[in-house]
mmCIF file with all atom_site columns, C-alpha atoms in Angstrom:
data_model
loop_
_atom_site.group_PDB
_atom_site.id
_atom_site.type_symbol
_atom_site.label_atom_id
_atom_site.label_alt_id
_atom_site.label_comp_id
_atom_site.label_asym_id
_atom_site.label_entity_id
_atom_site.label_seq_id
_atom_site.pdbx_PDB_ins_code
_atom_site.Cartn_x
_atom_site.Cartn_y
_atom_site.Cartn_z
_atom_site.occupancy
_atom_site.B_iso_or_equiv
_atom_site.pdbx_formal_charge
_atom_site.auth_seq_id
_atom_site.auth_comp_id
_atom_site.auth_asym_id
_atom_site.auth_atom_id
_atom_site.pdbx_PDB_model_num
ATOM 1   C CA . MET A 1 1   ? -17.389 -4.231  -5.393  1.00 0.00 ? 1   MET A CA 1
ATOM 2   C CA . ARG A 1 2   ? -13.769 -4.901  -4.583  1.00 0.00 ? 2   ARG A CA 1
ATOM 3   C CA . ALA A 1 3   ? -10.898 -5.678  -6.916  1.00 0.00 ? 3   ALA A CA 1
ATOM 4   C CA . VAL A 1 4   ? -8.870  -8.785  -6.306  1.00 0.00 ? 4   VAL A CA 1
ATOM 5   C CA . GLU A 1 5   ? -7.532  -8.461  -2.775  1.00 0.00 ? 5   GLU A CA 1
ATOM 6   C CA . ARG A 1 6   ? -3.898  -7.954  -2.205  1.00 0.00 ? 6   ARG A CA 1
ATOM 7   C CA . THR A 1 7   ? -2.406  -10.913 -0.339  1.00 0.00 ? 7   THR A CA 1
ATOM 8   C CA . ILE A 1 8   ? -0.229  -10.741 2.760   1.00 0.00 ? 8   ILE A CA 1
ATOM 9   C CA . LEU A 1 9   ? 1.568   -13.598 4.586   1.00 0.00 ? 9   LEU A CA 1
ATOM 10  C CA . LEU A 1 10  ? 1.602   -12.638 8.205   1.00 0.00 ? 10  LEU A CA 1
ATOM 11  C CA . VAL A 1 11  ? 4.201   -14.702 10.137  1.00 0.00 ? 11  VAL A CA 1
ATOM 12  C CA . GLU A 1 12  ? 3.631   -14.079 13.907  1.00 0.00 ? 12  GLU A CA 1
ATOM 13  C CA . ASP A 1 13  ? 3.728   -16.580 16.774  1.00 0.00 ? 13  ASP A CA 1
ATOM 14  C CA . GLU A 1 14  ? 1.899   -14.316 19.312  1.00 0.00 ? 14  GLU A CA 1
ATOM 15  C CA . ILE A 1 15  ? -1.615  -15.450 18.530  1.00 0.00 ? 15  ILE A CA 1
ATOM 16  C CA . GLY A 1 16  ? -3.436  -12.481 20.055  1.00 0.00 ? 16  GLY A CA 1
ATOM 17  C CA . LEU A 1 17  ? -1.383  -9.908  18.070  1.00 0.00 ? 17  LEU A CA 1
ATOM 18  C CA . ALA A 1 18  ? -1.644  -12.086 14.926  1.00 0.00 ? 18  ALA A CA 1
ATOM 19  C CA . GLU A 1 19  ? -5.399  -12.041 15.181  1.00 0.00 ? 19  GLU A CA 1
ATOM 20  C CA . ILE A 1 20  ? -5.715  -8.330  15.758  1.00 0.00 ? 20  ILE A CA 1
ATOM 21  C CA . LEU A 1 21  ? -3.415  -7.527  12.843  1.00 0.00 ? 21  LEU A CA 1
ATOM 22  C CA . LYS A 1 22  ? -5.309  -9.988  10.557  1.00 0.00 ? 22  LYS A CA 1
ATOM 23  C CA . PHE A 1 23  ? -8.673  -8.422  11.496  1.00 0.00 ? 23  PHE A CA 1
ATOM 24  C CA . ASN A 1 24  ? -7.477  -4.878  10.923  1.00 0.00 ? 24  ASN A CA 1
ATOM 25  C CA . LEU A 1 25  ? -5.704  -5.621  7.628   1.00 0.00 ? 25  LEU A CA 1
ATOM 26  C CA . GLU A 1 26  ? -8.794  -7.445  6.319   1.00 0.00 ? 26  GLU A CA 1
ATOM 27  C CA . GLN A 1 27  ? -10.843 -4.430  7.197   1.00 0.00 ? 27  GLN A CA 1
ATOM 28  C CA . ASP A 1 28  ? -8.437  -2.434  4.928   1.00 0.00 ? 28  ASP A CA 1
ATOM 29  C CA . GLY A 1 29  ? -8.988  -4.789  2.022   1.00 0.00 ? 29  GLY A CA 1
ATOM 30  C CA . PHE A 1 30  ? -6.116  -7.348  2.321   1.00 0.00 ? 30  PHE A CA 1
ATOM 31  C CA . HIS A 1 31  ? -6.372  -11.066 2.278   1.00 0.00 ? 31  HIS A CA 1
ATOM 32  C CA . ILE A 1 32  ? -4.334  -12.468 5.107   1.00 0.00 ? 32  ILE A CA 1
ATOM 33  C CA . THR A 1 33  ? -2.710  -15.913 5.428   1.00 0.00 ? 33  THR A CA 1
ATOM 34  C CA . LEU A 1 34  ? -1.400  -16.615 8.912   1.00 0.00 ? 34  LEU A CA 1
ATOM 35  C CA . ALA A 1 35  ? 1.622   -18.667 9.944   1.00 0.00 ? 35  ALA A CA 1
ATOM 36  C CA . HIS A 1 36  ? 2.558   -19.092 13.595  1.00 0.00 ? 36  HIS A CA 1
ATOM 37  C CA . ASP A 1 37  ? 5.956   -20.823 13.150  1.00 0.00 ? 37  ASP A CA 1
ATOM 38  C CA . GLY A 1 38  ? 8.909   -20.770 10.833  1.00 0.00 ? 38  GLY A CA 1
ATOM 39  C CA . LEU A 1 39  ? 8.412   -24.078 9.098   1.00 0.00 ? 39  LEU A CA 1
ATOM 40  C CA . THR A 1 40  ? 4.907   -23.256 8.163   1.00 0.00 ? 40  THR A CA 1
ATOM 41  C CA . ALA A 1 41  ? 5.971   -19.927 6.814   1.00 0.00 ? 41  ALA A CA 1
ATOM 42  C CA . THR A 1 42  ? 8.753   -21.436 4.692   1.00 0.00 ? 42  THR A CA 1
ATOM 43  C CA . GLY A 1 43  ? 6.300   -23.933 3.255   1.00 0.00 ? 43  GLY A CA 1
ATOM 44  C CA . LEU A 1 44  ? 3.812   -21.270 2.368   1.00 0.00 ? 44  LEU A CA 1
ATOM 45  C CA . LEU A 1 45  ? 6.508   -19.147 0.712   1.00 0.00 ? 45  LEU A CA 1
ATOM 46  C CA . ALA A 1 46  ? 7.682   -22.049 -1.380  1.00 0.00 ? 46  ALA A CA 1
ATOM 47  C CA . THR A 1 47  ? 4.221   -22.954 -2.685  1.00 0.00 ? 47  THR A CA 1
ATOM 48  C CA . GLN A 1 48  ? 2.184   -19.689 -2.767  1.00 0.00 ? 48  GLN A CA 1
ATOM 49  C CA . LYS A 1 49  ? 2.678   -16.214 -4.172  1.00 0.00 ? 49  LYS A CA 1
ATOM 50  C CA . PHE A 1 50  ? 2.049   -13.216 -1.898  1.00 0.00 ? 50  PHE A CA 1
ATOM 51  C CA . ASP A 1 51  ? 2.022   -9.460  -2.520  1.00 0.00 ? 51  ASP A CA 1
ATOM 52  C CA . LEU A 1 52  ? 3.882   -8.750  0.783   1.00 0.00 ? 52  LEU A CA 1
ATOM 53  C CA . VAL A 1 53  ? 5.321   -10.709 3.749   1.00 0.00 ? 53  VAL A CA 1
ATOM 54  C CA . LEU A 1 54  ? 5.095   -9.469  7.349   1.00 0.00 ? 54  LEU A CA 1
ATOM 55  C CA . LEU A 1 55  ? 7.681   -11.410 9.249   1.00 0.00 ? 55  LEU A CA 1
ATOM 56  C CA . ASP A 1 56  ? 8.451   -11.712 12.972  1.00 0.00 ? 56  ASP A CA 1
ATOM 57  C CA . VAL A 1 57  ? 12.029  -12.656 13.969  1.00 0.00 ? 57  VAL A CA 1
ATOM 58  C CA . MET A 1 58  ? 11.663  -14.837 17.042  1.00 0.00 ? 58  MET A CA 1
ATOM 59  C CA . LEU A 1 59  ? 9.590   -17.845 15.871  1.00 0.00 ? 59  LEU A CA 1
ATOM 60  C CA . PRO A 1 60  ? 9.413   -21.430 16.802  1.00 0.00 ? 60  PRO A CA 1
ATOM 61  C CA . ASP A 1 61  ? 11.478  -23.875 14.614  1.00 0.00 ? 61  ASP A CA 1
ATOM 62  C CA . LYS A 1 62  ? 13.084  -21.324 12.410  1.00 0.00 ? 62  LYS A CA 1
ATOM 63  C CA . ASP A 1 63  ? 13.716  -17.547 12.975  1.00 0.00 ? 63  ASP A CA 1
ATOM 64  C CA . GLY A 1 64  ? 12.600  -14.784 10.735  1.00 0.00 ? 64  GLY A CA 1
ATOM 65  C CA . TYR A 1 65  ? 16.111  -13.870 9.685   1.00 0.00 ? 65  TYR A CA 1
ATOM 66  C CA . GLU A 1 66  ? 16.741  -17.399 8.345   1.00 0.00 ? 66  GLU A CA 1
ATOM 67  C CA . ILE A 1 67  ? 13.354  -17.359 6.584   1.00 0.00 ? 67  ILE A CA 1
ATOM 68  C CA . CYS A 1 68  ? 14.091  -14.004 4.863   1.00 0.00 ? 68  CYS A CA 1
ATOM 69  C CA . LYS A 1 69  ? 17.643  -15.112 3.796   1.00 0.00 ? 69  LYS A CA 1
ATOM 70  C CA . GLN A 1 70  ? 16.205  -18.308 2.207   1.00 0.00 ? 70  GLN A CA 1
ATOM 71  C CA . PHE A 1 71  ? 13.328  -16.496 0.572   1.00 0.00 ? 71  PHE A CA 1
ATOM 72  C CA . ARG A 1 72  ? 15.576  -13.972 -1.078  1.00 0.00 ? 72  ARG A CA 1
ATOM 73  C CA . THR A 1 73  ? 17.454  -16.822 -2.890  1.00 0.00 ? 73  THR A CA 1
ATOM 74  C CA . THR A 1 74  ? 14.405  -17.403 -5.024  1.00 0.00 ? 74  THR A CA 1
ATOM 75  C CA . ASP A 1 75  ? 12.367  -14.082 -4.819  1.00 0.00 ? 75  ASP A CA 1
ATOM 76  C CA . LEU A 1 76  ? 13.921  -10.640 -4.942  1.00 0.00 ? 76  LEU A CA 1
ATOM 77  C CA . GLN A 1 77  ? 10.775  -8.802  -5.789  1.00 0.00 ? 77  GLN A CA 1
ATOM 78  C CA . THR A 1 78  ? 8.087   -9.508  -3.048  1.00 0.00 ? 78  THR A CA 1
ATOM 79  C CA . PRO A 1 79  ? 8.337   -6.860  -0.254  1.00 0.00 ? 79  PRO A CA 1
ATOM 80  C CA . VAL A 1 80  ? 9.321   -8.194  3.240   1.00 0.00 ? 80  VAL A CA 1
ATOM 81  C CA . VAL A 1 81  ? 8.681   -6.204  6.364   1.00 0.00 ? 81  VAL A CA 1
ATOM 82  C CA . PHE A 1 82  ? 10.109  -7.353  9.741   1.00 0.00 ? 82  PHE A CA 1
ATOM 83  C CA . ILE A 1 83  ? 7.729   -6.763  12.675  1.00 0.00 ? 83  ILE A CA 1
ATOM 84  C CA . THR A 1 84  ? 9.734   -7.618  15.837  1.00 0.00 ? 84  THR A CA 1
ATOM 85  C CA . SER A 1 85  ? 10.628  -6.583  19.390  1.00 0.00 ? 85  SER A CA 1
ATOM 86  C CA . ARG A 1 86  ? 14.351  -6.851  18.453  1.00 0.00 ? 86  ARG A CA 1
ATOM 87  C CA . GLY A 1 87  ? 14.974  -3.142  17.853  1.00 0.00 ? 87  GLY A CA 1
ATOM 88  C CA . SER A 1 88  ? 18.717  -2.611  18.225  1.00 0.00 ? 88  SER A CA 1
ATOM 89  C CA . SER A 1 89  ? 20.532  -1.046  15.374  1.00 0.00 ? 89  SER A CA 1
ATOM 90  C CA . ILE A 1 90  ? 22.495  -4.249  14.889  1.00 0.00 ? 90  ILE A CA 1
ATOM 91  C CA . ASP A 1 91  ? 19.236  -6.134  14.484  1.00 0.00 ? 91  ASP A CA 1
ATOM 92  C CA . ARG A 1 92  ? 17.810  -3.640  12.080  1.00 0.00 ? 92  ARG A CA 1
ATOM 93  C CA . ILE A 1 93  ? 20.894  -3.558  9.928   1.00 0.00 ? 93  ILE A CA 1
ATOM 94  C CA . HIS A 1 94  ? 21.063  -7.382  9.942   1.00 0.00 ? 94  HIS A CA 1
ATOM 95  C CA . GLY A 1 95  ? 17.465  -7.656  8.842   1.00 0.00 ? 95  GLY A CA 1
ATOM 96  C CA . LEU A 1 96  ? 17.879  -5.134  6.041   1.00 0.00 ? 96  LEU A CA 1
ATOM 97  C CA . ARG A 1 97  ? 21.020  -6.661  4.845   1.00 0.00 ? 97  ARG A CA 1
ATOM 98  C CA . LEU A 1 98  ? 19.231  -10.006 4.514   1.00 0.00 ? 98  LEU A CA 1
ATOM 99  C CA . GLY A 1 99  ? 16.900  -8.367  1.959   1.00 0.00 ? 99  GLY A CA 1
ATOM 100 C CA . ALA A 1 100 ? 14.054  -6.993  4.008   1.00 0.00 ? 100 ALA A CA 1
ATOM 101 C CA . ASN A 1 101 ? 12.409  -3.847  2.660   1.00 0.00 ? 101 ASN A CA 1
ATOM 102 C CA . ASP A 1 102 ? 11.439  -2.343  6.020   1.00 0.00 ? 102 ASP A CA 1
ATOM 103 C CA . TYR A 1 103 ? 11.906  -3.038  9.705   1.00 0.00 ? 103 TYR A CA 1
ATOM 104 C CA . LEU A 1 104 ? 9.266   -2.037  12.326  1.00 0.00 ? 104 LEU A CA 1
ATOM 105 C CA . VAL A 1 105 ? 9.824   -2.467  15.980  1.00 0.00 ? 105 VAL A CA 1
ATOM 106 C CA . LYS A 1 106 ? 7.047   -3.606  18.400  1.00 0.00 ? 106 LYS A CA 1
ATOM 107 C CA . PRO A 1 107 ? 5.030   -1.966  19.804  1.00 0.00 ? 107 PRO A CA 1
ATOM 108 C CA . PHE A 1 108 ? 4.006   0.068   16.751  1.00 0.00 ? 108 PHE A CA 1
ATOM 109 C CA . GLU A 1 109 ? 0.916   2.022   15.703  1.00 0.00 ? 109 GLU A CA 1
ATOM 110 C CA . TYR A 1 110 ? -1.230  0.121   13.270  1.00 0.00 ? 110 TYR A CA 1
ATOM 111 C CA . ASP A 1 111 ? -1.613  3.191   11.040  1.00 0.00 ? 111 ASP A CA 1
ATOM 112 C CA . GLU A 1 112 ? 2.182   3.409   10.658  1.00 0.00 ? 112 GLU A CA 1
ATOM 113 C CA . LEU A 1 113 ? 2.297   -0.258  9.623   1.00 0.00 ? 113 LEU A CA 1
ATOM 114 C CA . LEU A 1 114 ? -0.502  0.308   7.159   1.00 0.00 ? 114 LEU A CA 1
ATOM 115 C CA . LEU A 1 115 ? 1.280   3.307   5.663   1.00 0.00 ? 115 LEU A CA 1
ATOM 116 C CA . ARG A 1 116 ? 4.446   1.369   5.202   1.00 0.00 ? 116 ARG A CA 1
ATOM 117 C CA . ILE A 1 117 ? 2.670   -1.574  3.609   1.00 0.00 ? 117 ILE A CA 1
ATOM 118 C CA . ASN A 1 118 ? 0.863   0.686   1.198   1.00 0.00 ? 118 ASN A CA 1
ATOM 119 C CA . ASN A 1 119 ? 4.062   2.523   0.171   1.00 0.00 ? 119 ASN A CA 1
ATOM 120 C CA . LEU A 1 120 ? 5.838   -0.742  -0.432  1.00 0.00 ? 120 LEU A CA 1
ATOM 121 C CA . LEU A 1 121 ? 2.945   -2.122  -2.538  1.00 0.00 ? 121 LEU A CA 1
ATOM 122 C CA . VAL A 1 122 ? 2.770   1.118   -4.616  1.00 0.00 ? 122 VAL A CA 1
ATOM 123 C CA . ASN A 1 123 ? 6.512   0.970   -5.282  1.00 0.00 ? 123 ASN A CA 1
ATOM 124 C CA . ASN A 1 124 ? 6.354   -2.727  -6.151  1.00 0.00 ? 124 ASN A CA 1
ATOM 125 C CA . ILE A 1 125 ? 3.741   -2.030  -8.945  1.00 0.00 ? 125 ILE A CA 1
ATOM 126 C CA . TYR A 1 126 ? 6.728   -1.058  -11.103 1.00 0.00 ? 126 TYR A CA 1
ATOM 127 C CA . ASN A 1 127 ? 9.721   -3.037  -12.045 1.00 0.00 ? 127 ASN A CA 1
ATOM 128 C CA . ASN A 1 128 ? 13.274  -1.732  -11.404 1.00 0.00 ? 128 ASN A CA 1
ATOM 129 C CA . ASN A 1 129 ? 13.514  -0.092  -14.840 1.00 0.00 ? 129 ASN A CA 1
ATOM 130 C CA . ASP A 1 130 ? 10.052  1.557   -14.981 1.00 0.00 ? 130 ASP A CA 1
ATOM 131 C CA . THR A 1 131 ? 8.639   3.927   -12.366 1.00 0.00 ? 131 THR A CA 1
ATOM 132 C CA . GLN A 1 132 ? 5.987   5.286   -14.599 1.00 0.00 ? 132 GLN A CA 1
ATOM 133 C CA . PHE A 1 133 ? 2.362   4.418   -14.523 1.00 0.00 ? 133 PHE A CA 1
ATOM 134 C CA . LYS A 1 134 ? 0.371   4.935   -17.774 1.00 0.00 ? 134 LYS A CA 1
ATOM 135 C CA . PHE A 1 135 ? -3.369  5.219   -18.408 1.00 0.00 ? 135 PHE A CA 1
ATOM 136 C CA . GLY A 1 136 ? -4.884  6.530   -21.535 1.00 0.00 ? 136 GLY A CA 1
ATOM 137 C CA . LYS A 1 137 ? -2.504  9.128   -22.769 1.00 0.00 ? 137 LYS A CA 1
ATOM 138 C CA . CYS A 1 138 ? -1.514  10.102  -19.198 1.00 0.00 ? 138 CYS A CA 1
ATOM 139 C CA . ILE A 1 139 ? 1.707   9.217   -17.474 1.00 0.00 ? 139 ILE A CA 1
ATOM 140 C CA . ILE A 1 140 ? 2.741   9.617   -13.841 1.00 0.00 ? 140 ILE A CA 1
ATOM 141 C CA . ASP A 1 141 ? 6.317   9.225   -12.851 1.00 0.00 ? 141 ASP A CA 1
ATOM 142 C CA . PHE A 1 142 ? 6.356   8.224   -9.127  1.00 0.00 ? 142 PHE A CA 1
ATOM 143 C CA . ASP A 1 143 ? 10.064  8.947   -8.772  1.00 0.00 ? 143 ASP A CA 1
ATOM 144 C CA . LYS A 1 144 ? 10.167  12.436  -10.139 1.00 0.00 ? 144 LYS A CA 1
ATOM 145 C CA . MET A 1 145 ? 6.634   13.485  -9.071  1.00 0.00 ? 145 MET A CA 1
ATOM 146 C CA . ILE A 1 146 ? 5.854   14.646  -12.610 1.00 0.00 ? 146 ILE A CA 1
ATOM 147 C CA . ALA A 1 147 ? 3.238   13.713  -14.993 1.00 0.00 ? 147 ALA A CA 1
ATOM 148 C CA . ALA A 1 148 ? 1.827   14.150  -18.495 1.00 0.00 ? 148 ALA A CA 1
ATOM 149 C CA . ASP A 1 149 ? -1.791  15.128  -18.634 1.00 0.00 ? 149 ASP A CA 1
ATOM 150 C CA . ALA A 1 150 ? -4.569  14.005  -20.963 1.00 0.00 ? 150 ALA A CA 1
ATOM 151 C CA . ARG A 1 151 ? -3.090  16.174  -23.730 1.00 0.00 ? 151 ARG A CA 1
ATOM 152 C CA . GLY A 1 152 ? 0.447   14.843  -23.261 1.00 0.00 ? 152 GLY A CA 1
ATOM 153 C CA . ILE A 1 153 ? 1.686   18.111  -21.654 1.00 0.00 ? 153 ILE A CA 1
ATOM 154 C CA . GLN A 1 154 ? 3.999   17.693  -18.744 1.00 0.00 ? 154 GLN A CA 1
ATOM 155 C CA . ILE A 1 155 ? 2.674   18.944  -15.436 1.00 0.00 ? 155 ILE A CA 1
ATOM 156 C CA . THR A 1 156 ? 4.077   19.016  -11.836 1.00 0.00 ? 156 THR A CA 1
ATOM 157 C CA . LEU A 1 157 ? 1.868   17.527  -9.179  1.00 0.00 ? 157 LEU A CA 1
ATOM 158 C CA . SER A 1 158 ? 1.554   18.972  -5.712  1.00 0.00 ? 158 SER A CA 1
ATOM 159 C CA . LYS A 1 159 ? 2.387   16.623  -2.780  1.00 0.00 ? 159 LYS A CA 1
ATOM 160 C CA . ILE A 1 160 ? -1.252  15.947  -1.977  1.00 0.00 ? 160 ILE A CA 1
ATOM 161 C CA . GLU A 1 161 ? -2.160  15.445  -5.646  1.00 0.00 ? 161 GLU A CA 1
ATOM 162 C CA . PHE A 1 162 ? 0.764   13.012  -5.996  1.00 0.00 ? 162 PHE A CA 1
ATOM 163 C CA . GLU A 1 163 ? -0.325  11.078  -2.853  1.00 0.00 ? 163 GLU A CA 1
ATOM 164 C CA . MET A 1 164 ? -3.827  10.881  -3.975  1.00 0.00 ? 164 MET A CA 1
ATOM 165 C CA . MET A 1 165 ? -2.954  9.463   -7.393  1.00 0.00 ? 165 MET A CA 1
ATOM 166 C CA . LYS A 1 166 ? -0.530  6.983   -5.746  1.00 0.00 ? 166 LYS A CA 1
ATOM 167 C CA . PHE A 1 167 ? -3.420  5.852   -3.503  1.00 0.00 ? 167 PHE A CA 1
ATOM 168 C CA . PHE A 1 168 ? -5.734  5.545   -6.512  1.00 0.00 ? 168 PHE A CA 1
ATOM 169 C CA . VAL A 1 169 ? -3.114  3.486   -8.455  1.00 0.00 ? 169 VAL A CA 1
ATOM 170 C CA . LEU A 1 170 ? -2.575  1.192   -5.474  1.00 0.00 ? 170 LEU A CA 1
ATOM 171 C CA . ASN A 1 171 ? -6.369  0.655   -5.220  1.00 0.00 ? 171 ASN A CA 1
ATOM 172 C CA . LYS A 1 172 ? -7.027  0.575   -8.934  1.00 0.00 ? 172 LYS A CA 1
ATOM 173 C CA . ASP A 1 173 ? -10.565 -0.876  -9.741  1.00 0.00 ? 173 ASP A CA 1
ATOM 174 C CA . LYS A 1 174 ? -11.501 -0.773  -6.059  1.00 0.00 ? 174 LYS A CA 1
ATOM 175 C CA . VAL A 1 175 ? -14.380 1.364   -4.711  1.00 0.00 ? 175 VAL A CA 1
ATOM 176 C CA . ILE A 1 176 ? -12.833 3.663   -2.130  1.00 0.00 ? 176 ILE A CA 1
ATOM 177 C CA . SER A 1 177 ? -14.853 5.571   0.426   1.00 0.00 ? 177 SER A CA 1
ATOM 178 C CA . ARG A 1 178 ? -14.332 9.270   1.161   1.00 0.00 ? 178 ARG A CA 1
ATOM 179 C CA . ASP A 1 179 ? -13.332 8.275   4.685   1.00 0.00 ? 179 ASP A CA 1
ATOM 180 C CA . GLU A 1 180 ? -10.525 5.972   3.423   1.00 0.00 ? 180 GLU A CA 1
ATOM 181 C CA . ILE A 1 181 ? -9.157  8.869   1.359   1.00 0.00 ? 181 ILE A CA 1
ATOM 182 C CA . TYR A 1 182 ? -9.217  11.311  4.237   1.00 0.00 ? 182 TYR A CA 1
ATOM 183 C CA . LYS A 1 183 ? -7.573  8.722   6.489   1.00 0.00 ? 183 LYS A CA 1
ATOM 184 C CA . ASN A 1 184 ? -4.739  7.658   4.134   1.00 0.00 ? 184 ASN A CA 1
ATOM 185 C CA . ILE A 1 185 ? -3.981  11.117  2.618   1.00 0.00 ? 185 ILE A CA 1
ATOM 186 C CA . TRP A 1 186 ? -4.596  13.558  5.420   1.00 0.00 ? 186 TRP A CA 1
ATOM 187 C CA . GLY A 1 187 ? -4.339  11.170  8.385   1.00 0.00 ? 187 GLY A CA 1
ATOM 188 C CA . TYR A 1 188 ? -7.861  11.943  9.804   1.00 0.00 ? 188 TYR A CA 1
ATOM 189 C CA . LYS A 1 189 ? -9.568  9.410   11.949  1.00 0.00 ? 189 LYS A CA 1
ATOM 190 C CA . LYS A 1 190 ? -13.299 8.801   11.210  1.00 0.00 ? 190 LYS A CA 1
ATOM 191 C CA . ASN A 1 191 ? -14.572 11.117  13.923  1.00 0.00 ? 191 ASN A CA 1
ATOM 192 C CA . GLU A 1 192 ? -12.169 13.845  12.868  1.00 0.00 ? 192 GLU A CA 1
ATOM 193 C CA . ILE A 1 193 ? -13.031 14.138  9.119   1.00 0.00 ? 193 ILE A CA 1
ATOM 194 C CA . PRO A 1 194 ? -13.849 17.793  8.405   1.00 0.00 ? 194 PRO A CA 1
ATOM 195 C CA . ASN A 1 195 ? -17.143 18.871  6.948   1.00 0.00 ? 195 ASN A CA 1
ATOM 196 C CA . SER A 1 196 ? -15.628 20.598  3.876   1.00 0.00 ? 196 SER A CA 1
ATOM 197 C CA . ARG A 1 197 ? -15.122 20.294  0.140   1.00 0.00 ? 197 ARG A CA 1
ATOM 198 C CA . THR A 1 198 ? -11.394 19.746  0.457   1.00 0.00 ? 198 THR A CA 1
ATOM 199 C CA . LEU A 1 199 ? -11.500 16.356  -1.111  1.00 0.00 ? 199 LEU A CA 1
ATOM 200 C CA . ASP A 1 200 ? -13.981 17.405  -3.853  1.00 0.00 ? 200 ASP A CA 1
ATOM 201 C CA . ASN A 1 201 ? -11.652 20.348  -4.850  1.00 0.00 ? 201 ASN A CA 1
ATOM 202 C CA . PHE A 1 202 ? -8.697  17.969  -5.258  1.00 0.00 ? 202 PHE A CA 1
ATOM 203 C CA . ILE A 1 203 ? -10.737 15.510  -7.320  1.00 0.00 ? 203 ILE A CA 1
ATOM 204 C CA . VAL A 1 204 ? -11.876 18.490  -9.598  1.00 0.00 ? 204 VAL A CA 1
ATOM 205 C CA . MET A 1 205 ? -8.149  19.342  -10.023 1.00 0.00 ? 205 MET A CA 1
ATOM 206 C CA . LEU A 1 206 ? -7.085  15.746  -10.849 1.00 0.00 ? 206 LEU A CA 1
ATOM 207 C CA . ARG A 1 207 ? -9.858  15.387  -13.430 1.00 0.00 ? 207 ARG A CA 1
ATOM 208 C CA . LYS A 1 208 ? -8.741  18.589  -15.061 1.00 0.00 ? 208 LYS A CA 1
ATOM 209 C CA . TYR A 1 209 ? -5.251  17.096  -15.449 1.00 0.00 ? 209 TYR A CA 1
ATOM 210 C CA . PHE A 1 210 ? -6.124  13.503  -16.459 1.00 0.00 ? 210 PHE A CA 1
ATOM 211 C CA . GLU A 1 211 ? -9.636  13.439  -18.019 1.00 0.00 ? 211 GLU A CA 1
ATOM 212 C CA . VAL A 1 212 ? -10.227 14.353  -21.668 1.00 0.00 ? 212 VAL A CA 1
ATOM 213 C CA . ASP A 1 213 ? -13.730 15.434  -20.616 1.00 0.00 ? 213 ASP A CA 1
ATOM 214 C CA . PRO A 1 214 ? -13.664 16.260  -16.826 1.00 0.00 ? 214 PRO A CA 1
ATOM 215 C CA . SER A 1 215 ? -17.401 16.615  -16.776 1.00 0.00 ? 215 SER A CA 1
ATOM 216 C CA . ASN A 1 216 ? -17.730 13.039  -17.898 1.00 0.00 ? 216 ASN A CA 1
ATOM 217 C CA . PRO A 1 217 ? -14.693 11.326  -16.177 1.00 0.00 ? 217 PRO A CA 1
ATOM 218 C CA . LYS A 1 218 ? -13.450 7.985   -17.570 1.00 0.00 ? 218 LYS A CA 1
ATOM 219 C CA . PHE A 1 219 ? -10.678 7.388   -14.930 1.00 0.00 ? 219 PHE A CA 1
ATOM 220 C CA . ILE A 1 220 ? -11.653 8.989   -11.622 1.00 0.00 ? 220 ILE A CA 1
ATOM 221 C CA . VAL A 1 221 ? -15.266 7.954   -11.331 1.00 0.00 ? 221 VAL A CA 1
ATOM 222 C CA . SER A 1 222 ? -17.672 9.082   -8.592  1.00 0.00 ? 222 SER A CA 1
ATOM 223 C CA . ILE A 1 223 ? -19.583 6.386   -6.760  1.00 0.00 ? 223 ILE A CA 1
ATOM 224 C CA . ARG A 1 224 ? -22.650 8.162   -5.581  1.00 0.00 ? 224 ARG A CA 1
ATOM 225 C CA . GLY A 1 225 ? -23.070 8.340   -1.765  1.00 0.00 ? 225 GLY A CA 1
ATOM 226 C CA . TYR A 1 226 ? -19.828 6.591   -1.103  1.00 0.00 ? 226 TYR A CA 1
ATOM 227 C CA . GLY A 1 227 ? -16.651 7.742   -2.788  1.00 0.00 ? 227 GLY A CA 1
ATOM 228 C CA . TYR A 1 228 ? -14.575 7.040   -5.904  1.00 0.00 ? 228 TYR A CA 1
ATOM 229 C CA . LYS A 1 229 ? -13.125 4.403   -8.104  1.00 0.00 ? 229 LYS A CA 1
ATOM 230 C CA . PHE A 1 230 ? -10.041 4.669   -10.188 1.00 0.00 ? 230 PHE A CA 1
ATOM 231 C CA . LYS A 1 231 ? -10.099 2.550   -13.334 1.00 0.00 ? 231 LYS A CA 1
ATOM 232 C CA . THR A 1 232 ? -8.059  2.406   -16.477 1.00 0.00 ? 232 THR A CA 1
ATOM 233 C CA . ASP A 1 233 ? -9.953  0.017   -18.709 1.00 0.00 ? 233 ASP A CA 1
#
């Protein structure tokens, strides 16, 4: 019961690391295309559309800086994240000046990479002139952290409420487990998830804001025995 998977081009010549990242990202709902050298990556970027690019710097044939520079001549929208062992300030600044959206130095924690990917994908939902997400009569402004509720009345979301709605928007039409929400919003690992009604209480509040009839939700729908699904149709 997944929505169309978000696609990532992973450009990494270290085979072991590439396979580990591919496996973990696929477990988190992404479709991964691998490239182990610069020329292959360039060809894929010229012929296919991706939601995000993870790009190593030191590659066979053509380095990541050159790939990013060339890619930005035709595509200014798709997020690019450098993942590299080259971590000096000069390297970081150079990568960002070439048009990368983020720069992560190896070794890194997978959860940090996932958080950065999700943040970039959420931000990329909107064009440069529109940071608002609309569903029904509701509006959420992801820059100002304010919203209009189901009655059109302006409300201010708490940080957790904002992060939850951002996560729901990113995963629109996808069935999300309770464990996924606890992991992405509160940072809990699976064996650390508390036995409490914390999540349920936040869901109740979000439904009060955004549902015309909170007892019969149209947008934030419960999936019995599993979690929730955010839908706008």
